[in-house]
XYZ file of C-alpha atoms in Angstrom:
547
model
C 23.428 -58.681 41.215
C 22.575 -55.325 39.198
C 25.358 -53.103 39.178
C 25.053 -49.748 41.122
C 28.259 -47.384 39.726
C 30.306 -46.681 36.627
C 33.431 -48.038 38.674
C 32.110 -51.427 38.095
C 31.810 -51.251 34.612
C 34.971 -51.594 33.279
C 34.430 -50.275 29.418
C 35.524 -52.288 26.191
C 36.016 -48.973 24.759
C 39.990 -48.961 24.787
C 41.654 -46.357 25.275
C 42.694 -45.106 21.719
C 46.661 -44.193 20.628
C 46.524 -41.203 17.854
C 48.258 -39.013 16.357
C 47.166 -36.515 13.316
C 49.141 -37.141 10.027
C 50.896 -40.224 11.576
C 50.755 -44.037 11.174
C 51.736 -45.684 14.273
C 52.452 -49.233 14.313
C 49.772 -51.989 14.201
C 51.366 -53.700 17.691
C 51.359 -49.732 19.314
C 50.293 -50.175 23.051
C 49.695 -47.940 25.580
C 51.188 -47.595 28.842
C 49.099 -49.448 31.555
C 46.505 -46.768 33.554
C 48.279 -48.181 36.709
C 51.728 -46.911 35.235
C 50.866 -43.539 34.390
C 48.989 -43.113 37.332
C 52.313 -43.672 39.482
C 53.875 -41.610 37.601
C 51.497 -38.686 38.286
C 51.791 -39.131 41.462
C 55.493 -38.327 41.405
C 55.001 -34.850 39.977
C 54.679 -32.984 43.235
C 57.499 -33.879 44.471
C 59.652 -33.858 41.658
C 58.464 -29.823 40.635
C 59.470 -29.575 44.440
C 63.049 -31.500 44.783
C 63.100 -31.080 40.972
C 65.029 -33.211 38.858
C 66.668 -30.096 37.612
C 69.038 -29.258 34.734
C 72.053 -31.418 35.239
C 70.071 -34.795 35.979
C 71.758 -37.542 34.191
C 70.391 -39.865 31.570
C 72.202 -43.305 30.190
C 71.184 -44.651 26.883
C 71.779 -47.171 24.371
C 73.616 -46.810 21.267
C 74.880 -49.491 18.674
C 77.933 -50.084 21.014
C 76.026 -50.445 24.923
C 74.854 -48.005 27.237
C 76.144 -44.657 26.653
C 77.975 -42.440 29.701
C 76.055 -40.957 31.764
C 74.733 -37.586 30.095
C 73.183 -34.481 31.555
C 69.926 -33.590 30.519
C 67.897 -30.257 30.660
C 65.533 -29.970 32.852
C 62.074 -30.995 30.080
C 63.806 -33.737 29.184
C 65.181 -35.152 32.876
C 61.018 -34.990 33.710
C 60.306 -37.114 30.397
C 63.074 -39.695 31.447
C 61.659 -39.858 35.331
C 57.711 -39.914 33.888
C 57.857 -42.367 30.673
C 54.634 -44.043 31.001
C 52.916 -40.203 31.831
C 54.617 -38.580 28.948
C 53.738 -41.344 26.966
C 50.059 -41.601 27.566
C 49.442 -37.342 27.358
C 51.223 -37.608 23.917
C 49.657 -40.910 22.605
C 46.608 -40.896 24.185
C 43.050 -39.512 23.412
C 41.870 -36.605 25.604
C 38.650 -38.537 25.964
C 40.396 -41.916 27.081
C 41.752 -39.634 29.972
C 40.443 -39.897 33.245
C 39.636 -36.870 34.985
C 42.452 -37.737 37.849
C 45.085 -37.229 35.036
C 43.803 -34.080 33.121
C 46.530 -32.124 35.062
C 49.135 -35.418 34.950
C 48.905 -34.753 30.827
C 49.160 -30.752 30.712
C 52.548 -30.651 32.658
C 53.536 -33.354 30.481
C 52.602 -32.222 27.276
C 53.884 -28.579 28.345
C 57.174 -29.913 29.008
C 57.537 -32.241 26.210
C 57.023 -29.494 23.904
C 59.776 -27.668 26.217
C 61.889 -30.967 25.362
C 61.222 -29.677 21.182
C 61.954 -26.464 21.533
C 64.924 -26.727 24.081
C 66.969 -29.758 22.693
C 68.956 -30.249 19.883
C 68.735 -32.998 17.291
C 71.745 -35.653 19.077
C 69.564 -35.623 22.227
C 66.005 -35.652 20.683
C 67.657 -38.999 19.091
C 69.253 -40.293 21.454
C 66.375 -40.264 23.470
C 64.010 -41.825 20.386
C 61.824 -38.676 19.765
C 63.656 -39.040 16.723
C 63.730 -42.198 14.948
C 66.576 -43.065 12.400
C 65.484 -41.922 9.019
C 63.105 -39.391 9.854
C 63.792 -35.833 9.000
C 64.487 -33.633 12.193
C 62.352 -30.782 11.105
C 59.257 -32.725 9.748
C 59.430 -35.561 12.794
C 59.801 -31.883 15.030
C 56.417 -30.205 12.746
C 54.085 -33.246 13.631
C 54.887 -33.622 17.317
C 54.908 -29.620 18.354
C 51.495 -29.470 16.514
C 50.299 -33.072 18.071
C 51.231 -32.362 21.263
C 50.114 -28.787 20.940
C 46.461 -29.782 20.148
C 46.351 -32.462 22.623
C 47.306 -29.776 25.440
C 45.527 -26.362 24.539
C 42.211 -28.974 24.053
C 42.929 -29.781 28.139
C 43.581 -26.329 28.823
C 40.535 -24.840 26.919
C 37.686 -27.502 28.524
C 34.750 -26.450 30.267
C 36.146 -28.385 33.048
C 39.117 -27.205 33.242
C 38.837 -23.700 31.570
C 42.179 -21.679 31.396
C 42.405 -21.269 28.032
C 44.657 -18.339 28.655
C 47.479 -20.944 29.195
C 46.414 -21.966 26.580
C 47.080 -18.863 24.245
C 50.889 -19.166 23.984
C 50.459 -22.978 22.630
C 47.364 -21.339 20.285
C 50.059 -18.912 18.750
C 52.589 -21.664 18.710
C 50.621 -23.434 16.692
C 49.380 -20.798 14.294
C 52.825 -20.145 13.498
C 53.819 -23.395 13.154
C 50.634 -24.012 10.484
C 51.262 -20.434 8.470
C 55.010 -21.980 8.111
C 53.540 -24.352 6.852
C 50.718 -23.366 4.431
C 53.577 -21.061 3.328
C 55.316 -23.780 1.890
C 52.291 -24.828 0.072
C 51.104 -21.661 -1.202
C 47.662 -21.874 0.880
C 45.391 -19.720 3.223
C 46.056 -21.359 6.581
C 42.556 -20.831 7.766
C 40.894 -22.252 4.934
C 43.154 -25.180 5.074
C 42.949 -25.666 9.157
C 39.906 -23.706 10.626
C 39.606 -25.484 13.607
C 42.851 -24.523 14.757
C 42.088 -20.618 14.250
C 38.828 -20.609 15.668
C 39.688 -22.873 18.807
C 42.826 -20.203 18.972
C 39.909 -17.206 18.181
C 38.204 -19.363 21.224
C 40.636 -19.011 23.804
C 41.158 -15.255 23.034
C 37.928 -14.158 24.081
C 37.325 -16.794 26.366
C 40.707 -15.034 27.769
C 38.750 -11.638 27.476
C 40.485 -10.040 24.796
C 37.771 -8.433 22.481
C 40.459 -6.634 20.212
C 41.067 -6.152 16.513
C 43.372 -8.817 16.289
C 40.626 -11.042 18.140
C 38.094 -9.550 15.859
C 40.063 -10.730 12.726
C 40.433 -14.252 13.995
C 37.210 -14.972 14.434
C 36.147 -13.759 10.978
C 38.648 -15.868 9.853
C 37.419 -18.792 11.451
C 34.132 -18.460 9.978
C 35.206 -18.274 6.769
C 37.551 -21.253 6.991
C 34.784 -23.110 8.609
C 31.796 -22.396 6.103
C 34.002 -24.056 3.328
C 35.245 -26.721 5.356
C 33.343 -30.168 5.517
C 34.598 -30.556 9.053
C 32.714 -28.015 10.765
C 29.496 -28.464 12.801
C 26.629 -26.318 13.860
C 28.416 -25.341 17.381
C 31.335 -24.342 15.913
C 29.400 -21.983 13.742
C 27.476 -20.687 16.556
C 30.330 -20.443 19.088
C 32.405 -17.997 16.687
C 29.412 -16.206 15.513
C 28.205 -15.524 19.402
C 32.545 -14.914 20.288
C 31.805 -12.067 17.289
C 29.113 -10.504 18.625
C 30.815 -10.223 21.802
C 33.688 -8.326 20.138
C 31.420 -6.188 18.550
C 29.353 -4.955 20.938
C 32.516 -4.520 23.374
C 33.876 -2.432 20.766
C 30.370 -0.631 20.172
C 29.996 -1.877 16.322
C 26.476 -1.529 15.538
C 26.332 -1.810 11.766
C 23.271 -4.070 10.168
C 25.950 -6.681 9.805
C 26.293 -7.149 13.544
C 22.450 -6.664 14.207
C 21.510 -9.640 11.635
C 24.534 -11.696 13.455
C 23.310 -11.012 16.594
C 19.357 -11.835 16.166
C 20.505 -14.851 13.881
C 22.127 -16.544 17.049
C 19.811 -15.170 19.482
C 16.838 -17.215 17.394
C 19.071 -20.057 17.161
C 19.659 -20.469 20.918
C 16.195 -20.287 21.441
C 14.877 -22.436 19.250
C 18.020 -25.606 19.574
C 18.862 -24.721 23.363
C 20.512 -28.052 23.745
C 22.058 -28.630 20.174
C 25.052 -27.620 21.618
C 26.450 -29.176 24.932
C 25.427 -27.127 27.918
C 28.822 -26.889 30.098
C 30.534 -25.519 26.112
C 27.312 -22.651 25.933
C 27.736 -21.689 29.727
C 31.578 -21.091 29.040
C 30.986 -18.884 25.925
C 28.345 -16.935 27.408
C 29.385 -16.873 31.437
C 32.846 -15.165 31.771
C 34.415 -15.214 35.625
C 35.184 -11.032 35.545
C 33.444 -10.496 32.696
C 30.501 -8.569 31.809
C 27.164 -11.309 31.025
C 27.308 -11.812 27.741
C 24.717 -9.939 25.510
C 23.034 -12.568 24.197
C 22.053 -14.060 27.062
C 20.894 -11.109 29.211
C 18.594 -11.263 25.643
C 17.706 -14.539 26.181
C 16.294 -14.205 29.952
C 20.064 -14.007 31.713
C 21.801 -17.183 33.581
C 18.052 -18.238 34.641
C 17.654 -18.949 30.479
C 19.725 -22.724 31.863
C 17.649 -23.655 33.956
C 14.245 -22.494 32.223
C 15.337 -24.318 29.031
C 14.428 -27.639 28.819
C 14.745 -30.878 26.248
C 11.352 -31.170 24.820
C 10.103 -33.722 21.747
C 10.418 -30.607 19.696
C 14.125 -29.370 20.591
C 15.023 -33.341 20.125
C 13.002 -33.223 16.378
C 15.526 -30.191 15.955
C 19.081 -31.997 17.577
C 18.042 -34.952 15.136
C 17.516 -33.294 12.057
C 20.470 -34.080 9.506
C 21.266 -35.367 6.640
C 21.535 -38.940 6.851
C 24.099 -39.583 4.594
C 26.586 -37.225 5.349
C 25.410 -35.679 8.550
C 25.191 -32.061 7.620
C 22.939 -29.604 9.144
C 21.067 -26.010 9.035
C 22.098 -23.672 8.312
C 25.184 -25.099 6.375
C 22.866 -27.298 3.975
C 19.594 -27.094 3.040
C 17.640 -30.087 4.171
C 14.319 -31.497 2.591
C 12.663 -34.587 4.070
C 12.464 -38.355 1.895
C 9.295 -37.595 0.344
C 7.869 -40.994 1.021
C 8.451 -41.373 4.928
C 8.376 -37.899 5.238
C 11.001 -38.559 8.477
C 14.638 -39.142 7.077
C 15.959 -35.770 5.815
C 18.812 -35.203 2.938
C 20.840 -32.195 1.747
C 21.120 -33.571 -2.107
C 19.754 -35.637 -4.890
C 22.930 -37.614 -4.435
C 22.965 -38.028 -0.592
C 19.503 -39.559 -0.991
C 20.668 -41.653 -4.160
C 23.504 -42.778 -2.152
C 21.580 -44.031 0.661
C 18.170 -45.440 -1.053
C 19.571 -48.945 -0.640
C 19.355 -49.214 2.856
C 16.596 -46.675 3.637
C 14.171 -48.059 1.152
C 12.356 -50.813 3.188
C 11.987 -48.717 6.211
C 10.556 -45.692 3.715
C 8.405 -48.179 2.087
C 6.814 -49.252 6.014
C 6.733 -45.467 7.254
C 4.658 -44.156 3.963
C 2.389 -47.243 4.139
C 1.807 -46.082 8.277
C 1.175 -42.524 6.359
C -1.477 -43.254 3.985
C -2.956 -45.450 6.984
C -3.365 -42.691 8.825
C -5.177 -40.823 6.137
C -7.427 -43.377 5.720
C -8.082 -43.421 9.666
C -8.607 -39.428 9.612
C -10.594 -38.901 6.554
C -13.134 -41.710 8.371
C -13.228 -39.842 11.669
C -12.230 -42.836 13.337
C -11.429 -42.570 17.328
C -8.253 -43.978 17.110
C -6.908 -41.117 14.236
C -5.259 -39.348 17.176
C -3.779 -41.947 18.823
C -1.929 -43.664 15.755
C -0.706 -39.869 14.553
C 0.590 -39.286 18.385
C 2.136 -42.706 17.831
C 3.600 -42.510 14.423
C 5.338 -39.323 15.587
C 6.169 -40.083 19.363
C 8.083 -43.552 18.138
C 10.763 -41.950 15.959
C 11.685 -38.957 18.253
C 12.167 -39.922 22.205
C 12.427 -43.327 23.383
C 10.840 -41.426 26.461
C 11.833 -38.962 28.637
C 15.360 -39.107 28.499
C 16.753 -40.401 25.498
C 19.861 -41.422 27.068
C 18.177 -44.403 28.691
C 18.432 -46.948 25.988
C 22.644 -46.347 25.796
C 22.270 -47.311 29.883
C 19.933 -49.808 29.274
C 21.976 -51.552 26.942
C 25.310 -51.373 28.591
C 26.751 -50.320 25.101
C 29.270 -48.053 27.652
C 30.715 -50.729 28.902
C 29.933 -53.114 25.305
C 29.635 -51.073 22.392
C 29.061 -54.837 20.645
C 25.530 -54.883 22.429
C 24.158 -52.737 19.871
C 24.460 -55.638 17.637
C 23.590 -57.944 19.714
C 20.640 -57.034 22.103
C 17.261 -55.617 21.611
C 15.729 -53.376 24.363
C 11.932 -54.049 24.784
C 9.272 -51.764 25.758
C 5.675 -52.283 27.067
C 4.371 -48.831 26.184
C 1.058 -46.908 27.200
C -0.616 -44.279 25.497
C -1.183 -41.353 28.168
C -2.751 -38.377 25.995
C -3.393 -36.080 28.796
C -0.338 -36.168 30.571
C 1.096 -33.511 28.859
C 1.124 -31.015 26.026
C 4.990 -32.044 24.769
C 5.052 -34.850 22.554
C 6.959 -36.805 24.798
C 4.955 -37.230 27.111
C 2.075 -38.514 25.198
C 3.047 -42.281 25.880
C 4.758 -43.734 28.878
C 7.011 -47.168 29.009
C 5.067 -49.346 31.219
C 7.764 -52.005 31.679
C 11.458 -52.756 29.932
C 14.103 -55.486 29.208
C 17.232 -55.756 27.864
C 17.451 -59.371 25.683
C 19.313 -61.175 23.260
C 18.497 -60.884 20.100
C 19.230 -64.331 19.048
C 17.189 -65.489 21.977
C 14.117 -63.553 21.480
C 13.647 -63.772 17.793
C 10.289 -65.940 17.858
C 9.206 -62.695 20.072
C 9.668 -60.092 17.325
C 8.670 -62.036 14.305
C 5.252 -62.770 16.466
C 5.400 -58.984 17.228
C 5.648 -57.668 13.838
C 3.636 -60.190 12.081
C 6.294 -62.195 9.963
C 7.556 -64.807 9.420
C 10.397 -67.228 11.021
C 13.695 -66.080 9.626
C 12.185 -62.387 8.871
C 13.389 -60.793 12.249
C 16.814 -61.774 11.792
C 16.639 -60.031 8.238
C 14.540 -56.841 9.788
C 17.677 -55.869 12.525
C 20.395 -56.712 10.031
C 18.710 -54.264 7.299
C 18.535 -51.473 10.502
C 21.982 -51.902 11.425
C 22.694 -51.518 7.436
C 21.193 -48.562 7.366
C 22.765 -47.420 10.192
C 26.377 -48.210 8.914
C 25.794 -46.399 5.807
C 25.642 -42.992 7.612
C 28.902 -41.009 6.827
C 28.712 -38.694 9.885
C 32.474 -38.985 10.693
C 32.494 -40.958 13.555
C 31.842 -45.194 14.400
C 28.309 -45.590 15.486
C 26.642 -47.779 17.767
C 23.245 -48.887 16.836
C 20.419 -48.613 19.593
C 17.813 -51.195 18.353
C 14.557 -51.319 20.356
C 10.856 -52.783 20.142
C 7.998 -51.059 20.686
C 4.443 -52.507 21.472
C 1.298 -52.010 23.174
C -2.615 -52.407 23.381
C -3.946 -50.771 20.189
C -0.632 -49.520 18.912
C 1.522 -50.912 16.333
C 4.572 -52.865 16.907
C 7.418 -51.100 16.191
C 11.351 -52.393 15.389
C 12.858 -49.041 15.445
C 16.942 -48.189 15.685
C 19.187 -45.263 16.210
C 22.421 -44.889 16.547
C 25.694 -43.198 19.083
C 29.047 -41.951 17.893
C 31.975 -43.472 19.399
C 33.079 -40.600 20.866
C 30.053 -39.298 22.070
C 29.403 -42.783 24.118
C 32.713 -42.300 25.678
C 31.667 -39.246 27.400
C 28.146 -40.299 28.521
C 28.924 -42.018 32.021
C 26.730 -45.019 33.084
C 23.703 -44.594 34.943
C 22.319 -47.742 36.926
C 19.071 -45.635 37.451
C 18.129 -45.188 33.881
C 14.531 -46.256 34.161
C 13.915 -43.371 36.351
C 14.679 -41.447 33.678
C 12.223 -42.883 31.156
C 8.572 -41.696 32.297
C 7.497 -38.348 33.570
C 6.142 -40.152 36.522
C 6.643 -43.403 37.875
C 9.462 -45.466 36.041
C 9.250 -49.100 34.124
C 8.232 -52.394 35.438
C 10.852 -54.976 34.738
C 9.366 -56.797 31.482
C 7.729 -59.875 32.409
C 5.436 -61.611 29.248
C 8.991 -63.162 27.573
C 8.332 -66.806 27.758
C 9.919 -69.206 30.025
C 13.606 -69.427 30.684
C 14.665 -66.155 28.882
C 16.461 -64.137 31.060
C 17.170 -60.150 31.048
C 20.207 -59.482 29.765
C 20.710 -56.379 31.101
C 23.697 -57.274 33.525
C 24.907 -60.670 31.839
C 27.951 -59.232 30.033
């Protein structure tokens, strides 16, 4: 039976236990969803009944249970909501369901109450504390882990109140210059995030001040010499400074060059960065529309803009060694595929191994193309629309593999199943590249079971296939770009078209926030979507819902 929602999927991406700048045990588990969620559930009417200062707590000590003890009021709501506290401090924000978003802020508000409010017998006795650990360290590394796990809740597009967030933001800060001070180092060039997710919330907040103003330059300059920044958060502080600026009526060249530099940016990568993150920076509830976007064509700008072959050529250009971008790094294309772009002699060095045979396959598809142009053949067109259209967009939506594949509920399937696709060349249908070529008919298969498929496919020989994925997913895993990746391996054929094994690849932690869609051929074609593949030969099935 084909499966029709998400809730039927239940994912082999576990929920992940993590804290920054601490090892936790190789057995750490947890609390069951189920647990946590009954402990949510209490909140209402414990805020209402309270379980107040004075609530009594018993614990054990080398000698039995203690007496009963009071406990302030932070710390009765930790002991009457374990598995809750547990899971908000533990717990990825990501691994959280939406039904426990506001479970995890009250708990990771009050925990950090339970920090700030208790003294060292009772933050032991209760095991915040462990024996051996040093109160004000153990006290440094929770404040700031619970403080990030909470001010990201509080500052989401979903749930968007980052000024709750602000007093956590300047907790933090102060808790990171104490720090740094210690060290002798600039805090924001040690830990830009955390100043421009706090210069975030202020003018998400609507404060467009001097202070504001400084934080944000700050952040920028902690970010452009930090290897953990990306292109959004680069753009989001540079479009929160123009903001400030033109509330504050700065018009010096400065701001001008700032402001056309993102203006250009937005229009030419409108969906580099995630849409519901741009809406929030640029659409303020009781705030003036932001500049930038009145430039851009005001709140209609959403809706006019698109993904097109070319804005996906744009999202997928990066250095595929260590995944950085424009304008950070300077990329220049692998002069023999001309596809695969690197920032440095050494990124490319560094990943020659396992790019070589696929660079060796693409320039050979180049200079065949030359051949086919400089004779005037007919089918010139058709094999440069194809060479181009096969490594951008699997089709329309290039989501539809990830659904195809299940890899949301198996992330393993990358490795182990091969989507197929009967595919049609359709010049006329439009004048964006990815429409040039529709997906007749799909399948999802094993690997393993279709091998005698490819090899016939591609032309080689018995034993080749196997060595053809396992030199893709090579490649794949040599990609430093800071996050697990899944492969997506797919084949491509059709009448008059070469065969092509091609593979990309998902982040972990962008597949856990892409929810399941059981209509993904839909999705694929401008028109009507896939057939179910039917040449396979006799007695292989579609794997598509055999998990």
């Amino acid at each position: 039976m084909a499966v029709t929602s998400a809730e039927d999927l239940p994912s082999k991406l576990a929920p992940r236990a993590y804290l920054d700048g601490i090892d936790l045990p190789p057995n750490f588990q947890l609390p069951r969803l189920d647990k946590v969620r009954e402990d949510a559930a209490k909140i209402a009417q414990l805020t209402r009944d309270g379980p107040g200062a004075g609530a009594l707590g018993i614990f054990k000590t080398d000698k039995g249970p203690s007496e009963p003890t009071l406990l302030n009021e932070p710390l009765a709501y930790n002991m009457r909501l374990p598995h809750l506290f547990k899971w908000a401090y533990f717990a990825q924000n990501d691994d959280t369901p939406d039904d426990l978003h506001e479970g995890c802020i009250f708990a990771l508000g009050m925990f950090i109450r339970v920090l700030q409010e208790c003294n060292e017998e009772a933050l032991r006795r209760v095991g915040h504390i462990l024996p051996g650990q040093e109160l004000v360290v153990a006290k440094y590394y929770m404040v700031m882990n619970a403080g990030y796990k909470l001010t990201r809740y509080l500052t989401s597009p979903e749930i968007d109140r980052p000024a709750e967030a602000l007093p956590y933001f300047k907790m933090l800060a102060e808790e990171d210059i104490r720090q740094n001070a210690k060290e002798g180092s600039i805090p924001w060039i040690q830990n830009p995030i955390l100043y421009a997710k706090y210069a975030d919330a202020l003018v998400l907040s609507g404060s467009t001040d001097n202070k504001t103003k400084l934080m944000i330059e700050h952040a920028i300059e902690g970010l452009m010499k930090s290897d953990l920044k990306t292109t959004a958060d680069i753009i989001r502080m540079k479009l929160h400074l123009a903001r400030v600026r033109h509330c504050q009526g700065i018009k010096s060249k400065e701001a001008k060059e700032n402001e056309d530099s993102v203006t250009k940016f937005l229009r030419k990568n409108p969906n580099l960065i995630q849409r519901a993150h741009l809406k929030q920076a640029l659409i303020r509830p009781g705030q003036p529309e932001h500049h930038i976007l009145t430039a851009l064509g005001g709140p209609a700008w959403f809706d006019n803009t698109k993904e097109t072959f070319k804005s996906q050529e744009r999202a997928e250009k990066l250095c595929r060694t260590c995944g950085g971008r424009e304008p950070q790094k300077t990329l220049v294309r692998c002069g023999g595929c001309q596809y695969i772009w690197y920032c440095s002699k050494e990124c490319q060095v560094a990943n020659w191994k396992f790019h070589k045979v696929s660079c060796s396959e693409m320039s050979n598809g180049c200079k065949k193309l030359e051949a086919l142009q400089s004779s005037g053949s007919n089918n010139a067109q058709r094999t440069a629309d194809w060479m181009k259209w096969r490594l951008g967009s699997l089709g329309a939506n290039s989501l539809a593999p990830i659904h195809a594949l299940g890899l949301r509920r198996d992330p393993s399937r990358g490795r182990t199943h091969i989507l197929f696709c009967q595919v049609e060349y359709t010049p006329n249908a439009s004048r964006d590249m990815t429409h040039k070529f529709q997906i007749a008919s799909a399948g999802v298969y094993r690997a393993k079971d279709v091998m005698p498929e490819i090899e016939a496919a591609l032309h080689i020989n018995s034993g080749e296939g196997k060595e053809y994925i396992d030199g893709l997913l090579a490649d794949l895993d040599s990609a430093e770009l800071g996050s697990e990746i899944v492969p997506v391996i797919y084949l491509l054929l059709g009448d008059g078209l070469e065969t092509w094994l091609g593979s990309t690849g998902v982040p972990q932690d962008v597949l856990r926030r892409i929810p399941y869609d059981p209509k993904w051929r839909k999705t694929m074609n401008k028109d009507a979507p896939p057939a179910e593949m039917r040449f396979i030969r006799q007695g292989i099935q579609d794997a598509e819902h055999i998990f």
